[in-house]
Short mmCIF file of C-alpha atoms in Angstrom, two decimals:
data_model
loop_
_atom_site.label_atom_id
_atom_site.label_comp_id
_atom_site.label_asym_id
_atom_site.label_seq_id
_atom_site.Cartn_x
_atom_site.Cartn_y
_atom_site.Cartn_z
CA MET Y 8 0.00 0.00 0.00
CA ASN Y 9 1.43 3.37 -0.96
CA ILE Y 10 1.78 6.59 1.04
CA ILE Y 11 1.66 10.04 -0.53
CA VAL Y 12 2.72 13.02 1.59
CA SER Y 13 2.11 16.39 -0.07
CA ALA Y 14 3.39 19.72 1.24
CA LEU Y 15 2.91 18.50 4.80
CA SER Y 16 3.42 21.05 7.55
CA PHE Y 17 2.68 20.36 11.19
CA THR Y 18 2.68 22.66 14.19
CA TYR Y 19 2.20 21.22 17.70
CA PRO Y 20 -0.32 22.97 19.98
CA SER Y 21 2.71 24.29 21.93
CA GLY Y 22 3.64 26.29 18.80
CA VAL Y 23 6.61 24.12 17.85
CA GLU Y 24 6.72 23.79 14.05
CA ALA Y 25 7.94 20.24 13.50
CA LEU Y 26 7.46 19.82 9.74
CA HIS Y 27 7.82 22.44 7.01
CA GLY Y 28 6.27 21.33 3.71
CA VAL Y 29 7.40 17.73 3.41
CA ASN Y 30 6.83 15.87 0.11
CA LEU Y 31 7.34 12.12 0.08
CA ALA Y 32 5.94 9.28 -2.03
CA ILE Y 33 6.44 5.73 -0.81
CA ALA Y 34 5.35 2.94 -3.17
CA ALA Y 35 3.68 -0.25 -2.00
CA GLY Y 36 6.24 -2.80 -0.86
CA GLU Y 37 9.10 -0.34 -0.35
CA ALA Y 38 11.43 -0.58 2.66
CA VAL Y 39 12.32 2.96 3.74
CA ALA Y 40 14.57 4.11 6.59
CA ILE Y 41 14.09 7.64 7.92
CA LEU Y 42 17.22 9.05 9.53
CA GLY Y 43 18.07 12.28 11.27
CA GLU Y 44 19.02 13.63 14.68
CA ASN Y 45 16.62 13.92 17.62
CA GLY Y 46 14.12 16.67 16.86
CA ALA Y 47 14.44 16.40 13.06
CA GLY Y 48 10.71 15.62 12.69
CA LYS Y 49 10.92 11.88 11.99
CA THR Y 50 8.38 10.70 14.56
CA THR Y 51 6.05 13.61 13.79
CA LEU Y 52 6.09 12.57 10.13
CA VAL Y 53 5.30 8.89 10.68
CA LYS Y 54 2.57 9.63 13.24
CA HIS Y 55 0.68 11.09 10.27
CA PHE Y 56 0.61 7.70 8.52
CA ASN Y 57 -1.99 6.20 10.87
CA GLY Y 58 -3.75 9.47 11.62
CA LEU Y 59 -2.35 9.94 15.14
CA LEU Y 60 -1.47 13.43 13.93
CA ARG Y 61 -3.40 15.40 11.28
CA PRO Y 62 -1.69 17.86 8.93
CA THR Y 63 -1.72 21.53 9.88
CA ARG Y 64 -1.28 22.15 6.14
CA GLY Y 65 -0.92 19.72 3.23
CA THR Y 66 -2.18 16.15 2.98
CA VAL Y 67 -1.24 12.58 3.75
CA ALA Y 68 -2.88 9.69 1.89
CA VAL Y 69 -2.40 6.00 2.69
CA GLY Y 70 -3.63 3.69 -0.06
CA GLY Y 71 -5.67 6.59 -1.38
CA TRP Y 72 -7.31 7.38 1.96
CA ASP Y 73 -6.85 10.99 3.03
CA THR Y 74 -6.00 10.80 6.74
CA ARG Y 75 -8.14 13.88 7.45
CA GLU Y 76 -11.24 12.01 6.30
CA HIS Y 77 -10.73 8.80 8.28
CA SER Y 78 -10.60 7.94 11.98
CA VAL Y 79 -7.47 6.65 13.70
CA ALA Y 80 -9.28 3.32 14.08
CA GLN Y 81 -9.82 3.16 10.30
CA MET Y 82 -6.26 4.21 9.51
CA ALA Y 83 -4.91 1.66 12.03
CA ALA Y 84 -6.13 -1.14 9.78
CA ARG Y 85 -3.80 0.17 7.07
CA ALA Y 86 -0.73 1.46 8.91
CA GLY Y 87 0.52 -0.22 12.08
CA TYR Y 88 2.80 1.97 14.19
CA VAL Y 89 5.18 0.48 16.76
CA PHE Y 90 5.95 3.17 19.32
CA GLN Y 91 9.53 3.99 20.28
CA ASN Y 92 8.63 3.65 23.96
CA PRO Y 93 6.56 0.47 24.40
CA ASP Y 94 5.08 1.88 27.60
CA ASP Y 95 3.21 4.43 25.44
CA GLN Y 96 1.57 1.54 23.64
CA LEU Y 97 0.98 -1.34 26.07
CA PHE Y 98 -1.96 -1.42 28.47
CA GLU Y 99 -3.40 -4.94 28.75
CA ARG Y 100 -2.83 -7.31 31.67
CA THR Y 101 -1.34 -10.20 29.78
CA VAL Y 102 0.97 -10.53 26.81
CA GLN Y 103 -1.68 -12.58 25.00
CA ALA Y 104 -4.45 -10.00 25.56
CA GLU Y 105 -2.12 -7.23 24.42
CA VAL Y 106 -1.46 -8.90 21.07
CA MET Y 107 -5.11 -9.95 20.56
CA PHE Y 108 -6.39 -6.42 21.14
CA GLY Y 109 -5.49 -5.12 17.66
CA PRO Y 110 -6.95 -7.92 15.51
CA HIS Y 111 -10.00 -8.09 17.76
CA ASN Y 112 -10.57 -4.39 17.30
CA LEU Y 113 -10.36 -4.85 13.54
CA GLY Y 114 -13.36 -7.17 13.76
CA ARG Y 115 -11.60 -10.55 13.66
CA THR Y 116 -13.19 -13.40 15.60
CA ALA Y 117 -11.64 -14.52 18.87
CA ALA Y 118 -10.25 -17.61 17.13
CA GLU Y 119 -8.70 -15.54 14.33
CA ALA Y 120 -7.29 -13.02 16.79
CA GLY Y 121 -5.89 -15.83 18.91
CA ALA Y 122 -4.19 -17.42 15.91
CA ALA Y 123 -2.78 -14.07 14.74
CA ALA Y 124 -1.49 -13.40 18.26
CA ALA Y 125 0.16 -16.80 18.53
CA ASP Y 126 1.91 -16.28 15.18
CA ALA Y 127 3.10 -12.80 16.09
CA LEU Y 128 4.39 -13.88 19.52
CA ALA Y 129 6.28 -16.77 17.94
CA GLN Y 130 7.84 -14.36 15.43
CA VAL Y 131 9.19 -12.07 18.17
CA GLY Y 132 10.18 -15.00 20.41
CA LEU Y 133 7.70 -14.35 23.24
CA ALA Y 134 5.45 -17.41 22.78
CA ALA Y 135 6.47 -18.80 26.16
CA GLN Y 136 5.51 -15.57 27.96
CA SER Y 137 1.95 -15.26 26.63
CA GLY Y 138 0.46 -15.45 30.13
CA ALA Y 139 2.86 -12.93 31.67
CA ASN Y 140 1.99 -9.36 32.63
CA PRO Y 141 3.68 -7.04 30.10
CA TYR Y 142 5.21 -5.04 32.95
CA ASP Y 143 7.00 -8.11 34.28
CA LEU Y 144 8.95 -8.27 31.01
CA HIS Y 145 12.35 -6.65 30.46
CA LEU Y 146 12.16 -3.37 28.51
CA SER Y 147 13.70 -5.05 25.44
CA GLU Y 148 10.99 -7.72 25.61
CA ARG Y 149 8.25 -5.10 25.99
CA LYS Y 150 9.57 -3.56 22.77
CA LEU Y 151 9.26 -6.91 21.03
CA LEU Y 152 5.75 -7.26 22.48
CA ALA Y 153 4.77 -3.86 21.06
CA LEU Y 154 6.07 -5.09 17.70
CA ALA Y 155 4.06 -8.31 17.98
CA ALA Y 156 0.90 -6.33 18.76
CA VAL Y 157 1.28 -4.55 15.42
CA LEU Y 158 2.35 -7.64 13.45
CA ALA Y 159 -0.82 -9.44 14.61
CA MET Y 160 -2.93 -6.82 12.82
CA HIS Y 161 -1.47 -7.78 9.40
CA THR Y 162 -1.47 -4.17 8.23
CA PRO Y 163 -0.21 -3.48 4.71
CA VAL Y 164 2.04 -0.73 6.12
CA VAL Y 165 4.27 -1.30 9.18
CA VAL Y 166 6.05 1.63 10.81
CA LEU Y 167 8.83 0.92 13.33
CA ASP Y 168 10.10 3.73 15.57
CA GLU Y 169 13.65 2.94 16.80
CA PRO Y 170 13.13 -0.83 16.69
CA THR Y 171 16.66 -1.89 17.72
CA THR Y 172 17.08 0.40 20.74
CA GLY Y 173 18.03 -1.60 23.84
CA GLN Y 174 18.11 -4.91 21.95
CA ASP Y 175 21.09 -7.22 22.21
CA ALA Y 176 22.55 -8.91 19.13
CA ARG Y 177 19.95 -11.69 19.21
CA GLY Y 178 17.11 -9.17 19.46
CA VAL Y 179 18.53 -7.17 16.54
CA ALA Y 180 18.87 -10.38 14.49
CA ARG Y 181 15.25 -11.26 15.27
CA ILE Y 182 13.99 -7.81 14.24
CA SER Y 183 16.12 -7.98 11.08
CA GLY Y 184 14.47 -11.29 10.22
CA ILE Y 185 11.00 -9.81 10.76
CA VAL Y 186 11.79 -6.84 8.51
CA GLU Y 187 13.02 -9.20 5.79
CA ALA Y 188 9.87 -11.34 6.15
CA LEU Y 189 7.61 -8.27 5.86
CA LYS Y 190 9.52 -7.19 2.74
CA ALA Y 191 9.15 -10.66 1.24
CA GLU Y 192 5.37 -10.46 1.80
CA GLY Y 193 5.32 -7.22 -0.17
CA ARG Y 194 4.35 -5.05 2.76
CA THR Y 195 5.51 -1.47 3.06
CA VAL Y 196 8.06 -1.19 5.89
CA ILE Y 197 9.16 2.16 7.28
CA ALA Y 198 11.66 2.52 10.10
CA ILE Y 199 12.97 5.46 12.05
CA SER Y 200 16.37 4.57 13.45
CA HIS Y 201 19.66 5.93 14.69
CA ASP Y 202 21.15 2.51 14.00
CA VAL Y 203 22.62 3.27 10.56
CA ASP Y 204 24.31 -0.12 10.24
CA PHE Y 205 20.95 -1.89 10.70
CA CYS Y 206 19.29 0.49 8.19
CA ALA Y 207 22.03 -0.01 5.61
CA GLU Y 208 21.59 -3.78 5.75
CA HIS Y 209 17.79 -3.97 5.56
CA PHE Y 210 16.34 -0.84 3.95
CA ASP Y 211 16.65 -0.16 0.23
CA ARG Y 212 15.76 3.50 0.43
CA VAL Y 213 16.94 6.16 2.88
CA VAL Y 214 15.27 9.49 3.68
CA LEU Y 215 17.43 12.00 5.58
CA MET Y 216 15.62 14.61 7.66
CA ALA Y 217 16.80 17.75 9.44
CA GLY Y 218 14.86 20.63 10.93
CA GLY Y 219 11.47 19.40 9.72
CA LEU Y 220 12.59 19.03 6.09
CA ILE Y 221 13.82 16.22 3.86
CA LEU Y 222 17.49 16.76 3.04
CA ALA Y 223 18.07 13.71 0.88
CA ASP Y 224 16.01 10.79 -0.41
CA GLY Y 225 17.15 7.89 -2.56
CA PRO Y 226 18.64 4.40 -2.72
CA ALA Y 227 20.56 3.63 0.49
CA ALA Y 228 23.91 3.32 -1.30
CA ASP Y 229 23.45 6.77 -2.90
CA VAL Y 230 22.34 8.58 0.26
CA PHE Y 231 25.06 7.00 2.41
CA ALA Y 232 27.64 8.17 -0.13
CA ARG Y 233 26.55 11.81 0.30
CA ALA Y 234 28.91 12.83 3.08
CA ASP Y 235 27.86 16.49 3.10
CA ASP Y 236 24.15 15.76 3.49
CA LEU Y 237 24.86 13.22 6.21
CA ARG Y 238 26.93 15.79 8.08
CA ARG Y 239 24.16 18.39 7.76
CA ALA Y 240 21.68 15.87 9.16
CA ASP Y 241 24.14 14.91 11.94
CA VAL Y 242 24.01 11.29 10.78
CA GLU Y 243 27.21 9.23 10.83
CA PRO Y 244 27.73 7.03 7.77
CA PRO Y 245 27.52 3.26 8.44
CA GLN Y 246 30.75 1.64 9.62
CA LEU Y 247 31.37 -0.13 6.29
CA VAL Y 248 30.86 3.08 4.32
CA ARG Y 249 33.36 4.88 6.58
CA LEU Y 250 35.82 2.05 6.15
CA ALA Y 251 35.44 1.99 2.36
CA SER Y 252 35.92 5.74 2.26
CA ALA Y 253 39.03 5.55 4.49
CA LEU Y 254 40.48 2.96 2.12
CA GLY Y 255 39.63 5.01 -0.99
CA LEU Y 256 37.30 2.31 -2.33
CA LEU Y 257 34.62 3.53 -4.73
CA GLY Y 258 31.00 3.06 -3.65
CA ALA Y 259 29.08 2.72 -0.40
CA PRO Y 260 28.96 -0.94 0.65
CA LEU Y 261 25.86 -1.70 2.74
CA ARG Y 262 26.68 -5.26 3.78
CA THR Y 263 29.86 -6.98 4.85
CA GLU Y 264 29.83 -9.16 1.71
CA GLN Y 265 29.59 -6.06 -0.51
CA PHE Y 266 32.55 -4.50 1.27
CA VAL Y 267 34.66 -7.62 0.80
CA ASP Y 268 33.63 -7.77 -2.88
CA LEU Y 269 34.81 -4.17 -3.31
CA LEU Y 270 38.06 -5.06 -1.60
CA ALA Y 271 38.54 -8.04 -3.92
CA GLN Y 272 37.91 -5.87 -7.00
CA ALA Y 273 40.39 -3.26 -5.78
CA ARG Y 274 43.08 -5.89 -5.51
CA LEU Y 275 42.63 -7.18 -9.07
CA MET H 5 38.54 1.08 43.64
CA ILE H 6 36.02 -1.71 43.05
CA ASP H 7 36.82 -5.16 44.38
CA ILE H 8 34.30 -7.97 43.94
CA GLN H 9 35.12 -11.42 45.28
CA GLY H 10 32.97 -14.51 44.79
CA LEU H 11 29.75 -12.53 44.39
CA THR H 12 26.64 -14.64 43.99
CA TYR H 13 23.26 -12.98 44.20
CA THR H 14 19.71 -14.28 43.85
CA TYR H 15 16.65 -12.01 43.65
CA PRO H 16 13.79 -12.74 46.02
CA ALA H 17 11.27 -15.15 44.45
CA SER H 18 13.89 -16.38 41.99
CA GLU H 19 15.61 -19.74 42.09
CA THR H 20 18.53 -19.12 39.76
CA PRO H 21 21.21 -16.62 40.75
CA ALA H 22 21.38 -13.45 38.63
CA LEU H 23 25.10 -13.22 39.43
CA ASN H 24 27.06 -16.39 39.93
CA GLY H 25 30.59 -16.31 41.38
CA ILE H 26 31.74 -12.93 40.05
CA ASP H 27 35.36 -11.89 40.67
CA LEU H 28 36.14 -8.44 39.34
CA THR H 29 38.62 -5.74 40.33
CA VAL H 30 38.41 -2.30 38.72
CA PRO H 31 41.26 0.13 39.48
CA GLU H 32 40.75 3.87 40.02
CA GLY H 33 40.27 5.88 36.81
CA GLN H 34 39.44 2.89 34.61
CA LEU H 35 36.58 2.98 32.11
CA CYS H 36 35.34 -0.59 32.29
CA ALA H 37 32.59 -1.58 29.82
CA VAL H 38 30.29 -4.46 30.69
CA ILE H 39 28.54 -6.19 27.81
CA GLY H 40 26.32 -9.24 27.53
CA ALA H 41 23.01 -10.48 26.18
CA ASN H 42 19.85 -9.23 27.87
CA GLY H 43 19.35 -11.27 31.04
CA ALA H 44 23.10 -11.90 31.48
CA GLY H 45 23.19 -9.98 34.78
CA LYS H 46 24.54 -6.59 33.65
CA SER H 47 21.99 -4.41 35.46
CA THR H 48 22.23 -6.58 38.57
CA LEU H 49 26.01 -6.08 38.60
CA CYS H 50 25.42 -2.30 38.45
CA TYR H 51 23.02 -2.56 41.39
CA ALA H 52 25.50 -4.68 43.37
CA ILE H 53 28.30 -2.12 42.94
CA ALA H 54 25.99 0.74 43.96
CA GLY H 55 24.50 -1.22 46.89
CA PHE H 56 20.92 -1.38 45.54
CA VAL H 57 21.57 -5.10 45.67
CA PRO H 58 20.97 -6.21 48.37
CA HIS H 59 19.88 -3.06 50.28
CA PHE H 60 16.93 -2.13 48.05
CA TYR H 61 16.05 -5.38 46.27
CA ASN H 62 16.76 -7.71 49.22
CA GLY H 63 17.44 -11.28 48.02
CA THR H 64 20.39 -13.48 48.93
CA LEU H 65 23.96 -12.30 48.51
CA THR H 66 27.15 -14.18 49.23
CA GLY H 67 30.70 -13.01 48.58
CA ARG H 68 32.17 -9.55 49.03
CA VAL H 69 31.75 -6.19 47.26
CA THR H 70 34.16 -3.44 48.30
CA VAL H 71 33.90 0.01 46.70
CA ALA H 72 36.18 2.91 47.67
CA GLY H 73 37.25 0.92 50.70
CA ARG H 74 33.72 0.32 51.98
CA ASP H 75 32.02 -3.02 52.32
CA VAL H 76 28.88 -2.37 50.27
CA VAL H 77 26.75 -4.92 52.12
CA ALA H 78 27.64 -3.50 55.53
CA THR H 79 27.32 0.18 54.54
CA PRO H 80 23.93 1.96 54.41
CA LEU H 81 22.84 3.16 50.94
CA ALA H 82 22.78 6.81 52.01
CA GLU H 83 26.44 6.60 52.93
CA LEU H 84 27.37 4.82 49.69
CA ALA H 85 25.56 7.47 47.66
CA GLY H 86 28.29 9.98 48.44
CA GLU H 87 30.90 7.81 46.72
CA ILE H 88 28.98 5.88 44.08
CA GLY H 89 26.66 7.32 41.44
CA LEU H 90 24.23 5.04 39.62
CA VAL H 91 22.56 6.08 36.36
CA PHE H 92 19.53 3.87 35.70
CA ALA H 93 18.73 2.40 32.29
CA ASN H 94 15.33 4.09 32.29
CA PRO H 95 15.58 7.86 32.99
CA PHE H 96 12.00 7.82 34.27
CA ASN H 97 13.28 5.81 37.24
CA GLN H 98 15.88 8.46 38.04
CA ILE H 99 13.95 11.71 37.83
CA THR H 100 12.51 12.49 41.26
CA GLY H 101 9.17 13.95 40.17
CA ALA H 102 9.57 16.31 43.14
CA ARG H 103 11.15 19.24 41.28
CA PHE H 104 9.72 21.59 38.67
CA THR H 105 12.80 22.47 36.62
CA VAL H 106 15.79 20.64 35.20
CA ARG H 107 18.14 22.85 37.28
CA GLU H 108 16.27 22.01 40.51
CA GLU H 109 16.23 18.34 39.56
CA VAL H 110 19.99 18.25 39.05
CA ALA H 111 20.49 20.22 42.31
CA PHE H 112 18.39 17.75 44.31
CA GLY H 113 21.28 15.59 45.54
CA LEU H 114 23.46 18.57 46.44
CA GLU H 115 20.57 20.18 48.35
CA ASN H 116 20.27 17.03 50.42
CA LEU H 117 23.94 17.30 51.31
CA GLY H 118 23.52 20.97 52.30
CA VAL H 119 26.01 22.29 49.72
CA PRO H 120 26.14 26.15 49.83
CA ARG H 121 23.86 27.78 47.25
CA ASP H 122 26.48 29.54 45.08
CA ASP H 123 28.66 26.45 44.93
CA MET H 124 25.60 24.34 44.14
CA LEU H 125 24.40 26.55 41.28
CA ALA H 126 27.86 26.60 39.73
CA ARG H 127 28.16 22.84 39.93
CA VAL H 128 24.66 22.32 38.49
CA ASP H 129 25.32 24.61 35.53
CA ALA H 130 28.68 22.93 34.89
CA ALA H 131 27.03 19.48 34.94
CA LEU H 132 24.27 20.63 32.57
CA ALA H 133 26.87 22.09 30.20
CA LEU H 134 28.87 18.86 30.33
CA VAL H 135 25.90 16.78 29.14
CA GLY H 136 24.82 19.33 26.52
CA LEU H 137 21.72 20.69 28.29
CA ALA H 138 23.04 24.20 29.02
CA GLY H 139 19.98 26.01 27.64
CA LEU H 140 17.32 23.80 29.21
CA GLY H 141 17.79 24.45 32.94
CA ASP H 142 14.44 26.20 33.35
CA ARG H 143 12.34 23.56 31.55
CA SER H 144 10.30 20.90 33.30
CA PRO H 145 12.07 17.52 33.24
CA TYR H 146 8.82 16.06 31.92
CA ALA H 147 8.71 18.43 28.94
CA LEU H 148 11.91 16.90 27.54
CA SER H 149 12.47 14.15 24.99
CA GLY H 150 13.62 10.69 26.15
CA GLY H 151 17.17 11.51 25.10
CA GLN H 152 17.16 14.81 26.99
CA GLN H 153 15.74 13.12 30.10
CA GLN H 154 18.53 10.58 29.87
CA ARG H 155 21.03 13.46 29.96
CA VAL H 156 19.25 15.01 32.98
CA ALA H 157 19.64 11.67 34.78
CA LEU H 158 23.34 11.63 33.89
CA ALA H 159 23.85 15.26 34.99
CA SER H 160 22.06 14.64 38.30
CA VAL H 161 24.62 11.93 39.08
CA ILE H 162 27.75 13.62 37.66
CA VAL H 163 27.00 16.76 39.70
CA MET H 164 27.59 14.74 42.88
CA ARG H 165 31.19 14.10 41.75
CA PRO H 166 31.12 10.44 42.73
CA ARG H 167 34.45 8.59 42.79
CA VAL H 168 32.71 5.65 41.15
CA LEU H 169 30.19 6.11 38.36
CA VAL H 170 28.01 3.16 37.35
CA LEU H 171 25.86 3.57 34.23
CA ASP H 172 23.27 1.17 32.87
CA GLU H 173 22.81 1.83 29.13
CA PRO H 174 23.06 5.62 29.44
CA THR H 175 22.86 6.22 25.67
CA SER H 176 19.93 3.93 24.79
CA GLN H 177 17.67 6.87 23.88
CA LEU H 178 20.35 9.07 22.32
CA ASP H 179 21.15 9.80 18.70
CA PRO H 180 24.73 9.26 17.47
CA VAL H 181 25.74 12.84 18.33
CA GLY H 182 24.41 12.44 21.88
CA THR H 183 26.05 9.02 22.18
CA ARG H 184 29.40 10.45 21.14
CA GLU H 185 29.08 13.25 23.70
CA VAL H 186 28.27 10.85 26.53
CA PHE H 187 31.16 8.50 25.68
CA GLU H 188 33.58 11.42 25.41
CA THR H 189 32.32 12.86 28.71
CA LEU H 190 32.80 9.53 30.49
CA ALA H 191 36.26 8.98 29.00
CA GLY H 192 37.18 12.51 30.12
CA LEU H 193 35.92 11.90 33.67
CA ALA H 194 37.95 8.70 33.86
CA GLN H 195 41.16 10.05 32.33
CA ALA H 196 41.33 13.57 33.70
CA GLY H 197 39.19 13.26 36.82
CA GLY H 198 40.26 9.80 37.96
CA THR H 199 36.62 8.72 38.17
CA THR H 200 36.17 4.97 38.03
CA VAL H 201 33.51 4.21 35.44
CA VAL H 202 31.54 0.99 35.00
CA LEU H 203 29.50 1.25 31.83
CA VAL H 204 26.87 -1.20 30.62
CA GLU H 205 26.21 -0.70 26.90
CA HIS H 206 25.19 -2.49 23.71
CA LYS H 207 27.16 -0.32 21.26
CA PRO H 208 30.41 -2.14 20.45
CA GLU H 209 31.70 0.52 18.03
CA TRP H 210 31.75 3.10 20.82
CA ILE H 211 33.06 0.74 23.47
CA ALA H 212 35.90 -0.25 21.12
CA VAL H 213 37.06 3.36 20.90
CA HIS H 214 36.60 4.58 24.49
CA ALA H 215 36.76 1.71 26.99
CA ASP H 216 39.99 0.68 28.73
CA ARG H 217 38.63 -2.77 29.33
CA VAL H 218 35.66 -4.95 28.35
CA VAL H 219 34.02 -7.52 30.59
CA VAL H 220 31.54 -9.98 29.05
CA LEU H 221 28.80 -11.44 31.26
CA SER H 222 26.82 -14.54 30.36
CA ALA H 223 24.28 -16.21 32.65
CA GLY H 224 25.62 -14.31 35.65
CA ARG H 225 29.28 -15.16 35.11
CA VAL H 226 32.29 -13.27 33.76
CA VAL H 227 33.20 -15.18 30.60
CA LEU H 228 35.63 -12.77 28.90
CA ASP H 229 37.69 -9.92 30.35
CA GLY H 230 40.42 -7.90 28.66
CA PRO H 231 41.28 -4.93 26.43
CA PRO H 232 38.60 -4.02 23.81
CA ALA H 233 40.80 -5.11 20.89
CA GLU H 234 41.07 -8.58 22.38
CA VAL H 235 37.54 -9.13 23.76
CA LEU H 236 35.56 -7.59 20.89
CA ALA H 237 37.49 -9.62 18.30
CA ALA H 238 37.18 -12.89 20.24
CA PRO H 239 35.61 -15.64 18.09
CA GLU H 240 33.43 -16.84 21.01
CA LEU H 241 31.62 -13.45 21.25
CA SER H 242 28.65 -14.53 19.13
CA GLY H 243 28.17 -17.58 21.35
CA TYR H 244 27.34 -15.15 24.16
CA GLY H 245 24.67 -13.43 22.08
CA LEU H 246 26.90 -10.48 21.14
CA ALA H 247 27.93 -9.07 17.78
CA PRO H 248 31.37 -7.63 16.98
CA THR H 249 31.70 -4.32 15.12
CA ARG H 250 31.30 -4.34 11.32
CA TYR H 251 35.06 -3.73 11.12
CA THR H 252 35.72 -7.06 12.81
CA GLN H 253 32.99 -8.81 10.78
CA ALA H 254 34.45 -7.48 7.51
CA ALA H 255 37.99 -8.45 8.52
CA ARG H 256 36.92 -11.97 9.47
CA LEU H 257 35.15 -12.42 6.13
CA ALA H 258 38.13 -11.02 4.21
CA VAL H 259 40.48 -13.41 5.99
CA GLY H 260 38.10 -16.27 5.18
CA ARG H 261 38.22 -15.37 1.49
CA GLY H 262 42.00 -15.09 1.48
CA LEU H 263 41.95 -11.31 1.02
CA ALA H 264 43.78 -10.56 4.28
CA PRO H 265 46.35 -12.58 6.23
CA GLY H 266 44.93 -14.59 9.12
CA ASP H 267 47.89 -14.16 11.46
CA ARG H 268 47.15 -10.60 12.62
CA PRO H 269 44.69 -9.47 15.33
CA LEU H 270 41.36 -8.50 13.80
CA PRO H 271 40.52 -4.77 13.98
CA VAL H 272 37.68 -3.56 16.23
CA THR H 273 37.77 0.18 15.34
CA LEU H 274 37.96 2.21 12.12
CA GLU H 275 41.45 3.33 13.09
CA GLN H 276 42.61 -0.25 13.37
CA ALA H 277 40.66 -1.40 10.32
CA ALA H 278 42.15 1.08 7.85
CA PRO H 279 45.77 -0.16 8.19
CA PHE H 280 44.57 -3.78 8.46
CA PHE H 281 43.14 -3.58 4.95
CA THR H 282 45.40 -0.91 3.42
CA ASP H 283 48.43 -3.18 3.35
CA ARG H 284 46.55 -5.44 1.00
CA VAL H 285 44.50 -2.97 -1.02
CA SER H 286 47.48 -1.04 -2.40
CA PRO H 287 50.43 -3.42 -2.54
#
């Protein structure tokens, strides 16, 4: 499902202008990483995708639905948003109930919701904790639970806000696998992340934001090669890109294998 | 400065120990990073050094924890607080909720010690400047972003000038610029100020550059302990649920494909990686 953002400006009730005329078109099935420093407007932008925020000026359309003309409940069936802080999202008394809430709310039967919840919990590795209280879980597990709650809704668009924060290597590997699975199913995956190495490996397109504007937008290898734009956005290039640049290799390798291929070519 | 001997600790209502036979000595002025998979015992180790284990959490503790010459188990928390600062993983657990502005929040500990007003204000402003919050002293701590709150929590501990600083994932909410600032601040406190720093973190690329030493915990035990270049390049790291930096991963793959000699230590930082590969790239 596609997302079309046209001349989007947003001002918080406090008077803070977070977005200044953003234009962005995301096609169905794209995997897009949104990068930028704290306060760049990343979270404000993606909160428009499921109608949590409504444009002050401009429009946002998800699969042709103008977010101003649909309720958050309607939009939630199209765009699932996993909060950065799981404690902003979780409220049920058990892990199972938390993950069933979304599909149930979308009108699925209890049996369907139960099956969707079981699948989603298995995907994030929390199947054994389905009877636990979410607040007895470690913060990194609550983040995975918040992800499961969105996965269980089978939305065509999935938005992840800082998914790898606080995860250990196994947690990051699990989230990477989920992102790859969503991509393989043709769903639109959008992530906000400071983890540039994770973004380089799993997202084909990168959008750089700074001061409520888009600074750069394109294939990951192109954007990560634009040192000046990255500096303006206060984003460090991925480790492999820095290494390739230090060695004078041409191109921005996104994965370890690509870096080693570049190295092999340079030695020929 | 920190001397831990045979420490085993079990939380109340738990049957397996969170820490199991830990021996660890950290000299004054060392920046010691502690890494491990979630559930390995990292936070519990932080609590044990700061005395929250067992004083606050109760449970069963055997062995000995000595910090700045004091037996942590035998010393009341209030007395330990003068020597040891603990920065919690979740800044919401640190902020008192009893003060209206960031400046008052950071002054809270000094007020309790009865530090003279002028001295206190100077120390608070210096601490806020150090963590990059100089302009935000008059804001409410609750009107800040997660990353800014994390810096308030750090400032409120640094301002106490503890001899031992224990930090549980202090950069989890920060962007790369904020992460760099925190690591540089901690390295500065250790090197110039002689502060002993125990730092729990997940970010190997930053640990590789700034830590003097890396300790790996797994299932409550110390399983690796040494300089970053040695520990972060150790082949057994992934078995403990940890990932090396991309520099190490790339070097390992290059060695495997015969593109780099296998008889040299693998790089863990960009600075080490560039010469590791340069020799071969331009013969």
